[in-house]
CSV table of C-alpha atoms in Angstrom, one decimal:
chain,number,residue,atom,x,y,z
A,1,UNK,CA,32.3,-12.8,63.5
A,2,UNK,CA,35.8,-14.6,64.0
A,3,UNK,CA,34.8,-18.0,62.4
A,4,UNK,CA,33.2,-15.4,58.9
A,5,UNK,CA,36.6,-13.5,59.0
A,6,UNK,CA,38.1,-17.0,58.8
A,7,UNK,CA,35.8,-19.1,56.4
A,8,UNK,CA,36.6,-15.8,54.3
A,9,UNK,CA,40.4,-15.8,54.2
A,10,UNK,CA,40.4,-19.7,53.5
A,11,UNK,CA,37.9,-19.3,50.5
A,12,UNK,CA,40.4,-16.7,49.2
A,13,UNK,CA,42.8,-19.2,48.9
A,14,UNK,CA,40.9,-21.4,46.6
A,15,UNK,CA,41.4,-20.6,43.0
A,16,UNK,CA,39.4,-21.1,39.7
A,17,UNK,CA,40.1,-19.8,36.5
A,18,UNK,CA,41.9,-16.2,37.9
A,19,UNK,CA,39.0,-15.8,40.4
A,20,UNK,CA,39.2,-16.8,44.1
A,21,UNK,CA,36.2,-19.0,45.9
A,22,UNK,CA,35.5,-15.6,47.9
A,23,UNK,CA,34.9,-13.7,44.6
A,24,UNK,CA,33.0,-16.4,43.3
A,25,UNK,CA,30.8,-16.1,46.8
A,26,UNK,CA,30.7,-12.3,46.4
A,27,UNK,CA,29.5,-12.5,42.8
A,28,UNK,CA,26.8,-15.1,43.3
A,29,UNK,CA,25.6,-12.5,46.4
A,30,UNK,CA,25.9,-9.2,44.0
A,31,UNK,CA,23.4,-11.7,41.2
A,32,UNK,CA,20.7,-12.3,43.5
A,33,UNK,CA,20.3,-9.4,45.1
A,34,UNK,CA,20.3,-7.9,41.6
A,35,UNK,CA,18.1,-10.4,40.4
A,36,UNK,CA,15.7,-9.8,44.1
A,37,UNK,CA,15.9,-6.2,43.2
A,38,UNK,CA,14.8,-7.0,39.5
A,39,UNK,CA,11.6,-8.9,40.3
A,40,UNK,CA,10.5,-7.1,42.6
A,41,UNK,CA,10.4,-3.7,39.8
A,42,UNK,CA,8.6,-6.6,38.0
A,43,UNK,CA,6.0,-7.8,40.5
A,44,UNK,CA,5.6,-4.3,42.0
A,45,UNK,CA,6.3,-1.2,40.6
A,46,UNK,CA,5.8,-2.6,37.1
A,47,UNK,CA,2.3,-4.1,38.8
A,48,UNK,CA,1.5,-0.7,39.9
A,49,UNK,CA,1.7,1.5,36.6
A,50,UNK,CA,-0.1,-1.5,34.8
A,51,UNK,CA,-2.7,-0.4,37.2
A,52,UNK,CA,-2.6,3.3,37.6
A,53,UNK,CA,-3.0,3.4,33.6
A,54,UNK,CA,-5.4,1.6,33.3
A,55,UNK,CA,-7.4,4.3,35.0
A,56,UNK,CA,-6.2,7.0,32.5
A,57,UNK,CA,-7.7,7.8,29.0
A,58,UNK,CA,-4.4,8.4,27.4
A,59,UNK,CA,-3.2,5.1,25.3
A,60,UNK,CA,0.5,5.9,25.0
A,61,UNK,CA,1.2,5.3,28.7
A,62,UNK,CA,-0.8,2.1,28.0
A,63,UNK,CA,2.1,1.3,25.9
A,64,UNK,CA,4.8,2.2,27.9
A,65,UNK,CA,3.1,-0.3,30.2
A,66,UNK,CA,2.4,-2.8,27.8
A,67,UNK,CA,6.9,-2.3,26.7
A,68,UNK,CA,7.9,-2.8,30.2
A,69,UNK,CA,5.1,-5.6,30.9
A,70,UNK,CA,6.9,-7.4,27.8
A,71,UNK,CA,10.4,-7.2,29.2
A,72,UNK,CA,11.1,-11.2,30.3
A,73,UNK,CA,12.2,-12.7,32.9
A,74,UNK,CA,15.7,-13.9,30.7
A,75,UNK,CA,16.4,-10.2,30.3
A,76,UNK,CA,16.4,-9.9,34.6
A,77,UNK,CA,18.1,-12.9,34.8
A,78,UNK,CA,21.3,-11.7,32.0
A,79,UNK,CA,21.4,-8.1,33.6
A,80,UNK,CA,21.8,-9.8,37.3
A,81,UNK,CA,24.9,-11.8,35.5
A,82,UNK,CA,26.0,-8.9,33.6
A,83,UNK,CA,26.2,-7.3,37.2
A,84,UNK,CA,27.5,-9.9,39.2
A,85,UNK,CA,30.2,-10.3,36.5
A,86,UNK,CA,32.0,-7.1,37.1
A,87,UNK,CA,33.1,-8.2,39.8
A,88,UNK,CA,35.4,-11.3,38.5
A,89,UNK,CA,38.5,-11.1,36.8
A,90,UNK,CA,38.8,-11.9,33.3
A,91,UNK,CA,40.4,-11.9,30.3
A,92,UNK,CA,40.3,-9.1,27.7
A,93,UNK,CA,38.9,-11.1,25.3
A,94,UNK,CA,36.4,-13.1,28.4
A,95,UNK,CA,35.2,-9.4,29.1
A,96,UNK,CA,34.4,-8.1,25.5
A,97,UNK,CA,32.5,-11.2,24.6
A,98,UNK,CA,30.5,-10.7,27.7
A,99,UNK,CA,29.9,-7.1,26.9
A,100,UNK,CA,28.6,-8.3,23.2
A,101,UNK,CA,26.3,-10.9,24.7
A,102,UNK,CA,24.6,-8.4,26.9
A,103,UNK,CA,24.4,-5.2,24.3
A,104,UNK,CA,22.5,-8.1,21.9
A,105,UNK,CA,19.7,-9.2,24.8
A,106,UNK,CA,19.4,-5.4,25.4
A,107,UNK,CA,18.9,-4.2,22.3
A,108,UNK,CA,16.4,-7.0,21.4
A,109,UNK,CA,14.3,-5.9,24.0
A,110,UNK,CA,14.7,-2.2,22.9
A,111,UNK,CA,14.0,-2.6,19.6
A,112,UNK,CA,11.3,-5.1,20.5
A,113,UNK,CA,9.7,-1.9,22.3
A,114,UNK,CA,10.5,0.3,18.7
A,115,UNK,CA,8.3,-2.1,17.1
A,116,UNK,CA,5.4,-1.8,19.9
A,117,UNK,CA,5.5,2.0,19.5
A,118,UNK,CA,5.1,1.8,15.5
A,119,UNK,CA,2.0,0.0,16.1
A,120,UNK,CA,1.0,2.4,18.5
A,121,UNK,CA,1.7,5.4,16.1
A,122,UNK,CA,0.1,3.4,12.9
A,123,UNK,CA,-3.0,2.2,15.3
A,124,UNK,CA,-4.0,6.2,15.9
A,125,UNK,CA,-3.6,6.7,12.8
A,126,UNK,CA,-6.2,4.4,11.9
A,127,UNK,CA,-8.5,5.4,14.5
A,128,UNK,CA,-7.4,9.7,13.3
A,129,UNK,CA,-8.7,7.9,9.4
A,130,UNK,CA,-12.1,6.4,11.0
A,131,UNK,CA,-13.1,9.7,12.9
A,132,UNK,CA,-12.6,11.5,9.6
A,133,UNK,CA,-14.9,8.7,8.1
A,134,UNK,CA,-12.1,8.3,5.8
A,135,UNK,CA,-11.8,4.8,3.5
A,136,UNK,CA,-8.6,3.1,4.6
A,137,UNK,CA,-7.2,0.7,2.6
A,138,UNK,CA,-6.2,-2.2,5.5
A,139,UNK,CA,-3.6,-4.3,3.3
A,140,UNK,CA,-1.9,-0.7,2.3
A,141,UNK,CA,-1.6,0.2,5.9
A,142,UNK,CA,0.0,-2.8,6.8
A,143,UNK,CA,2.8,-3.5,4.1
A,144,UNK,CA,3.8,-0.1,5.0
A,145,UNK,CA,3.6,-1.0,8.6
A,146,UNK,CA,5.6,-4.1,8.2
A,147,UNK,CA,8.1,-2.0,5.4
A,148,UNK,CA,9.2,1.2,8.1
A,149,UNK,CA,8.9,-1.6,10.6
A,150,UNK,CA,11.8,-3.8,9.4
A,151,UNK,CA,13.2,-0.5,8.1
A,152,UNK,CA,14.2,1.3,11.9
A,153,UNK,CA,14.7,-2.8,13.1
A,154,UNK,CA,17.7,-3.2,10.3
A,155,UNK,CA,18.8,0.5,11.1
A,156,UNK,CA,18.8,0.1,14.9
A,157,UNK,CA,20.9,-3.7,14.2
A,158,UNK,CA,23.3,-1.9,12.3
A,159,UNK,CA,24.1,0.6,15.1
A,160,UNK,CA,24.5,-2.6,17.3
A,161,UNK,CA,26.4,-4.5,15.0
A,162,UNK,CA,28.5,-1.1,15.2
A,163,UNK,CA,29.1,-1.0,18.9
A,164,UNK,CA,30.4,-5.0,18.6
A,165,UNK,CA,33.0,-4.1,15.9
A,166,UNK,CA,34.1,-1.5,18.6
A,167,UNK,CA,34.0,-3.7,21.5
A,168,UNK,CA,36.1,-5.8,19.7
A,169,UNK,CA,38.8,-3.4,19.4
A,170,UNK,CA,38.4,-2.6,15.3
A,171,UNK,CA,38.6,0.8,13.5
A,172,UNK,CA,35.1,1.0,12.2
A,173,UNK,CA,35.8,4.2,10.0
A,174,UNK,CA,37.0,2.5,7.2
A,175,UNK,CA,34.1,0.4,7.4
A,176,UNK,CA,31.3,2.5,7.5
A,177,UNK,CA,33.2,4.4,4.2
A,178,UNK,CA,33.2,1.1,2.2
A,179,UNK,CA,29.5,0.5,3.3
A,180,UNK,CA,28.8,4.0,2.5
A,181,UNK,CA,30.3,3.5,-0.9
A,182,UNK,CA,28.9,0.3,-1.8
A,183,UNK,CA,25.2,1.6,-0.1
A,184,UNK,CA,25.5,4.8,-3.0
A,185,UNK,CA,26.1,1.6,-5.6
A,186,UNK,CA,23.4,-0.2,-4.5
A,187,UNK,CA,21.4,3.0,-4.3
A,188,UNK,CA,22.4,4.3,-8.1
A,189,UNK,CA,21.1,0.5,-9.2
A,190,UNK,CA,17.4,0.3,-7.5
A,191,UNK,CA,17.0,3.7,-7.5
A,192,UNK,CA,13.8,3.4,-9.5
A,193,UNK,CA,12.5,0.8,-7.0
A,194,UNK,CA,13.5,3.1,-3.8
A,195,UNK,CA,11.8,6.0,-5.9
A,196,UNK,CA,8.8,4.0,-6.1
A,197,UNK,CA,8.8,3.0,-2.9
A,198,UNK,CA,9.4,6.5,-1.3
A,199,UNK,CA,6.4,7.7,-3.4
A,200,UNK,CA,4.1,4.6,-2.2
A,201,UNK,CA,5.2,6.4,1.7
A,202,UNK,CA,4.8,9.8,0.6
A,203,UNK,CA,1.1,9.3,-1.5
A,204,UNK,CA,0.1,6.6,2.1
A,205,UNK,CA,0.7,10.2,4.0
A,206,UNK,CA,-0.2,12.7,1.5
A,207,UNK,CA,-3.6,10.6,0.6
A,208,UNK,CA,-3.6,13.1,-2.8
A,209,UNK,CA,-6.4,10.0,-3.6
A,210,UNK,CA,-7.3,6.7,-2.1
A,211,UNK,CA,-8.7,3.6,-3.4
A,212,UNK,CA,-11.9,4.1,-4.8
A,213,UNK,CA,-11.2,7.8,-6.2
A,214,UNK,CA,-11.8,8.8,-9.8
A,215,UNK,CA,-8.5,10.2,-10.5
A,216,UNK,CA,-7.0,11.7,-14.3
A,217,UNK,CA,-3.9,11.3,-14.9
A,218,UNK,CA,-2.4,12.7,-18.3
A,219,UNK,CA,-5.4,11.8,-20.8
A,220,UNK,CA,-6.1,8.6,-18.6
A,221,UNK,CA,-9.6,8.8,-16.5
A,222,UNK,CA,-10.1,6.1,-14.1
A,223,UNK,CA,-10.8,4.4,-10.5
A,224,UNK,CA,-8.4,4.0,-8.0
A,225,UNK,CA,-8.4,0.0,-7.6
A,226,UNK,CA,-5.4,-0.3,-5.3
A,227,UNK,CA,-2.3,1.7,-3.8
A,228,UNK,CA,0.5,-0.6,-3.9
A,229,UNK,CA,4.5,-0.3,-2.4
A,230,UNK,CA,5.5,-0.1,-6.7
A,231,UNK,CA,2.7,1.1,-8.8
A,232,UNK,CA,-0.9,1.8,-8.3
A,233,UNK,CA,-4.5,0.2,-10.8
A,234,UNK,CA,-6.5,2.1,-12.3
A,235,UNK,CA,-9.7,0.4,-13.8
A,236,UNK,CA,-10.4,3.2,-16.9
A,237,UNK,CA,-13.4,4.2,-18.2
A,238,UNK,CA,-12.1,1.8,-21.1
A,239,UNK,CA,-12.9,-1.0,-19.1
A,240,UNK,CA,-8.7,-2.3,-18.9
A,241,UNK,CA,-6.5,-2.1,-16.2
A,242,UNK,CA,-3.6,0.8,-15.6
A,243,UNK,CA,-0.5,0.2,-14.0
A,244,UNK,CA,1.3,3.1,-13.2
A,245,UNK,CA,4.3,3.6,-11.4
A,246,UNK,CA,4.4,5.5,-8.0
A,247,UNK,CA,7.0,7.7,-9.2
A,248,UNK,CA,4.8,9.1,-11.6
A,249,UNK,CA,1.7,9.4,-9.9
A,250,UNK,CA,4.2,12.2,-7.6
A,251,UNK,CA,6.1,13.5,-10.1
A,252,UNK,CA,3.1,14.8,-12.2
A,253,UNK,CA,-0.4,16.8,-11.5
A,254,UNK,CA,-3.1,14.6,-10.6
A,255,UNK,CA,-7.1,15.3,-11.3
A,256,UNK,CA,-8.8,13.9,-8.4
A,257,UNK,CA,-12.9,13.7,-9.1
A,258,UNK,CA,-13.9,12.4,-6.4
A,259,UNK,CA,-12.6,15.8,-3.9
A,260,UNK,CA,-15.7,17.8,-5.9
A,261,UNK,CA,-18.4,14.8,-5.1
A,262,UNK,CA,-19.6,15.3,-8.5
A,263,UNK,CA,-18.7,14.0,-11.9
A,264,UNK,CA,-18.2,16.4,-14.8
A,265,UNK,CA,-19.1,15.6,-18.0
A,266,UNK,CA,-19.8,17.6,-21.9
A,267,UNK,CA,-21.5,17.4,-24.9
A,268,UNK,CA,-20.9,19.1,-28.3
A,269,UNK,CA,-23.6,19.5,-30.7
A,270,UNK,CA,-24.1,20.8,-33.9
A,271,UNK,CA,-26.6,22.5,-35.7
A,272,UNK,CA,-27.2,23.6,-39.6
A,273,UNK,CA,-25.9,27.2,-40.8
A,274,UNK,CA,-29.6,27.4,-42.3
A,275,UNK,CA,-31.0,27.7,-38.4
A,276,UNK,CA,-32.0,31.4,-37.8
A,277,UNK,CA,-31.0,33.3,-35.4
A,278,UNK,CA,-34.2,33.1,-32.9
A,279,UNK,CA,-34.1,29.6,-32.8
A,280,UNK,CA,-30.2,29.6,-31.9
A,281,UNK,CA,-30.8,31.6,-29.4
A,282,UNK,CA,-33.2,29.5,-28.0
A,283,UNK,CA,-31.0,26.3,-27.8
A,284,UNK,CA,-29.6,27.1,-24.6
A,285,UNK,CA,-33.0,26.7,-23.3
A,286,UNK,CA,-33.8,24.3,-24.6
A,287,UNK,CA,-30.9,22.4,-23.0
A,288,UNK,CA,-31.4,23.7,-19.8
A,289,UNK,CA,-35.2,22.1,-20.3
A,290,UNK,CA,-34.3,18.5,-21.3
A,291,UNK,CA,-31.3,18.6,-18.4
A,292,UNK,CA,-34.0,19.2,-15.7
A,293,UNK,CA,-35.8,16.0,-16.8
A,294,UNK,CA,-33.4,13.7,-16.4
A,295,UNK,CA,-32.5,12.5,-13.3
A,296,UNK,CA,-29.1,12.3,-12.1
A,297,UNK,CA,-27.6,15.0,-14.2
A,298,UNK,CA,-27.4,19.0,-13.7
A,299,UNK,CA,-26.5,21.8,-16.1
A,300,UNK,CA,-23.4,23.9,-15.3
A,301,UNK,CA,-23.7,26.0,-18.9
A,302,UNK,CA,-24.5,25.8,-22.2
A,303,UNK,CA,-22.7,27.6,-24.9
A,304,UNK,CA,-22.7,29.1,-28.2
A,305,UNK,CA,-19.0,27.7,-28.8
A,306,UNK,CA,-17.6,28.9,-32.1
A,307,UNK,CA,-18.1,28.0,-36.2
A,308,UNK,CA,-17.2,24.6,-37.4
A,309,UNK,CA,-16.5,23.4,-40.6
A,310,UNK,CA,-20.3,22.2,-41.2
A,311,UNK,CA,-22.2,23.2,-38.3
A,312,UNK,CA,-22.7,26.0,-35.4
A,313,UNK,CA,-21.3,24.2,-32.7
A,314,UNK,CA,-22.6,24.4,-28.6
A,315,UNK,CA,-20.8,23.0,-25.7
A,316,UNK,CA,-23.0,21.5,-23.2
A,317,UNK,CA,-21.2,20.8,-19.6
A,318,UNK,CA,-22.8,18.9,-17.0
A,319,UNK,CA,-22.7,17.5,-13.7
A,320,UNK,CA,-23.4,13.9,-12.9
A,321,UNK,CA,-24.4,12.5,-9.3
A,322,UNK,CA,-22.5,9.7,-9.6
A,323,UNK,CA,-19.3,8.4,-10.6
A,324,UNK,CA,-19.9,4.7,-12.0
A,325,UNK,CA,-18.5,5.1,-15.3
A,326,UNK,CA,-21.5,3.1,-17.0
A,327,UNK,CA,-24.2,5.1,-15.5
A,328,UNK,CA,-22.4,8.1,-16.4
A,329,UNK,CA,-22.2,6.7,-20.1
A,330,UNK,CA,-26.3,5.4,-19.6
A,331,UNK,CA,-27.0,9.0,-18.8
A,332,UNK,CA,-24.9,10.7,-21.5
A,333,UNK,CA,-27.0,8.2,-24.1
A,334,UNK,CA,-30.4,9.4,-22.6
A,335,UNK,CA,-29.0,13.0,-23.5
A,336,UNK,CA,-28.4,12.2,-27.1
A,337,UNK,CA,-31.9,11.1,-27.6
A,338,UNK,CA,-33.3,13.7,-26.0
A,339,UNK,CA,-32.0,16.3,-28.1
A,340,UNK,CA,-32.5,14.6,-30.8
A,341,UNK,CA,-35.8,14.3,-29.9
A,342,UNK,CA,-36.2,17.9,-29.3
A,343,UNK,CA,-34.6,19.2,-32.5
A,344,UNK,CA,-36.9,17.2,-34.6
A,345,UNK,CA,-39.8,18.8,-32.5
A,346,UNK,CA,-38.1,22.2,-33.2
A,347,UNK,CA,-37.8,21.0,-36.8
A,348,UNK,CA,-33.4,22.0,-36.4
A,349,UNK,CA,-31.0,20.3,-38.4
A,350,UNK,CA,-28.0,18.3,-37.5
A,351,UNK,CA,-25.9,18.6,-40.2
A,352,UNK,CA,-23.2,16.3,-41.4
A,353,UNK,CA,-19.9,17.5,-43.6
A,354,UNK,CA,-20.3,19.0,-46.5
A,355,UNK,CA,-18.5,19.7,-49.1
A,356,UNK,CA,-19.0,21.9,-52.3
A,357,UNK,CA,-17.1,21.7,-55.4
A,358,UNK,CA,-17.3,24.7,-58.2
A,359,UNK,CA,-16.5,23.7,-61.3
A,360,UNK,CA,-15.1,25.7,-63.9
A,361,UNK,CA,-15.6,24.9,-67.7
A,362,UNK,CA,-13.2,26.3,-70.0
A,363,UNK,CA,-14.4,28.0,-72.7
């Protein structure tokens, strides 16, 4: 006990850089028992969740497992220094850029677990999606993934980059004003970008329509071809291709088709103001008739709609099965010929304008 007491007081009298031998000795002690006690969360209590939720059906302790399973063997080793250092003498300056160096391996492997825990929250989502027997979009799912990814990873940077300005002794309040200004600039300049952007997050929530829906917006009818972080396609009945920006699509009412499963359709069809009574009154019928033989198509109503210029008009509106565009326009055709058919059968006219001119001859 004697000779420790003594090796002790002689390495106190050895100097290096402010620090005696002896607190060099103690330090190098305090690390590896740090760094003991570190490996051995690692190797056994870390061991031991891995395998207690394994046996659980719940999937977010899976990840909690997976985060601390991920934690490497650098971080152990930088916390035992971290530790050990504390107990040396240093410099001001010495101390702060230690501090720095250990909040940055910390919050890597913090944020490195944010990012784990976004693919956790986006994977049930996906799996919430394919018990609905929802269509998902893949490529849509991940850009915004990868976007509110990078999102909270700059956010949570910032707040480090934060507590390093004040380790290092400077008044970050003026700071965060001029990046609060400049961030409104910036803001007030790509605010139609952001505003798309926003809306691609808010309709990738929402799902008012997904790709593949028949969708009307304004006087535009057409087919959801993809959901994008700007604009969304439409392929219209026209046969071209609609870009419209994201903005839009949430800023104005939207006619989704595809919610009622069916397509709706009409007709309008004119008859001569020679046709007598009975027979108008029989049109309807007749409608209903040539409806129920074609296949694909069902009758919602057919009315007696008001006086044209030329003609007695009826509105026919139908329902179509499906919602390919050229079908619906194949079915619409077989229709036509069908009444046409059946008026000549029925001996009605179809009467195109008219127009009768009296002329008076002076005397």
């Amino acid at each position: 006990m004697d000779n420790f007491i003594l090796l002790a007081e002689l390495l106190k009298d050895y100097n290096l850089w402010g620090n005696s031998a002896y607190q060099y000795l103690i330090a190098g002690v305090v690390f590896l028992i740090s760094l003991l006690v570190l490996k051995l969360f690692e190797k056994i209590i870390a061991a031991r969740f891995s395998k207690v939720v394994e046996k659980t059906d719940n999937q977010f302790d899976d990840v909690i497992s997976e985060v601390i399973n991920s934690i490497g063997g650098f971080f152990y080793f930088a916390t035992s220094a971290f530790i050990a250092f504390q107990w040396l003498e240093t410099s001001l300056y010495v101390s702060r850029a230690v501090n720095i160096i250990f909040i940055v391996i910390a919050a890597r492997e913090v944020i490195n677990g944010f990012g784990r825990l976004i693919n956790f929250a986006f994977e049930k989502y996906l799996e919430r999606l394919e018990k609905r027997n929802e269509s998902i979009d893949v490529q849509q799912v991940r850009t915004i993934k990868k976007m509110l990814r990078k999102t909270i990873i700059v956010i949570l940077w910032l707040i480090v980059g934060t507590f390093i300005l004040a380790n290092f002794g400077i008044n970050i309040t003026s700071l965060v004003t001029g990046l609060g200004i400049g961030g409104i600039a910036v803001g007030f300049a790509l605010q139609n970008i952001l505003g798309d952007i926003f809306s691609s997050v808010s309709i990738f929530f929402d799902k008012p329509f997904k790709v593949g829906d028949v969708i009307q917006v304004g006087e535009d009818v057409g087919r959801v071809k993809n959901i994008g972080i700007k604009s969304t396609r439409l392929k219209l009945v026209r046969g071209e291709e609609l870009v419209i920006p994201n903005k839009e699509l949430t800023s104005f009412r939207i006619q989704n088709y595809s919610k009622a499963n069916k397509m709706r359709d009409e007709v309008t069809i004119g008859v001569s103001y020679e046709t007598d009574e009975e027979t108008l009154k029989q049109i309807p019928e007749m409608i209903e008739g040539i409806i129920g033989n074609i296949e694909g198509i069902s009758l919602d109503r057919c009315n007696f709609e008001n006086y044209g210029d030329s003609s007695i008009n009826f509105k026919i509106i139908y329902f179509a099965d499906s919602f390919d565009f050229s079908l619906l326009d194949k079915k619409k055709e077989e229709l036509n010929y069908a009444i046409f058919s059946k008026f000549q059968e029925k001996d009605i006219d179809l009467p195109f304008p008219t127009r009768t001119v009296f002329l008076h001859q002076s005397e």
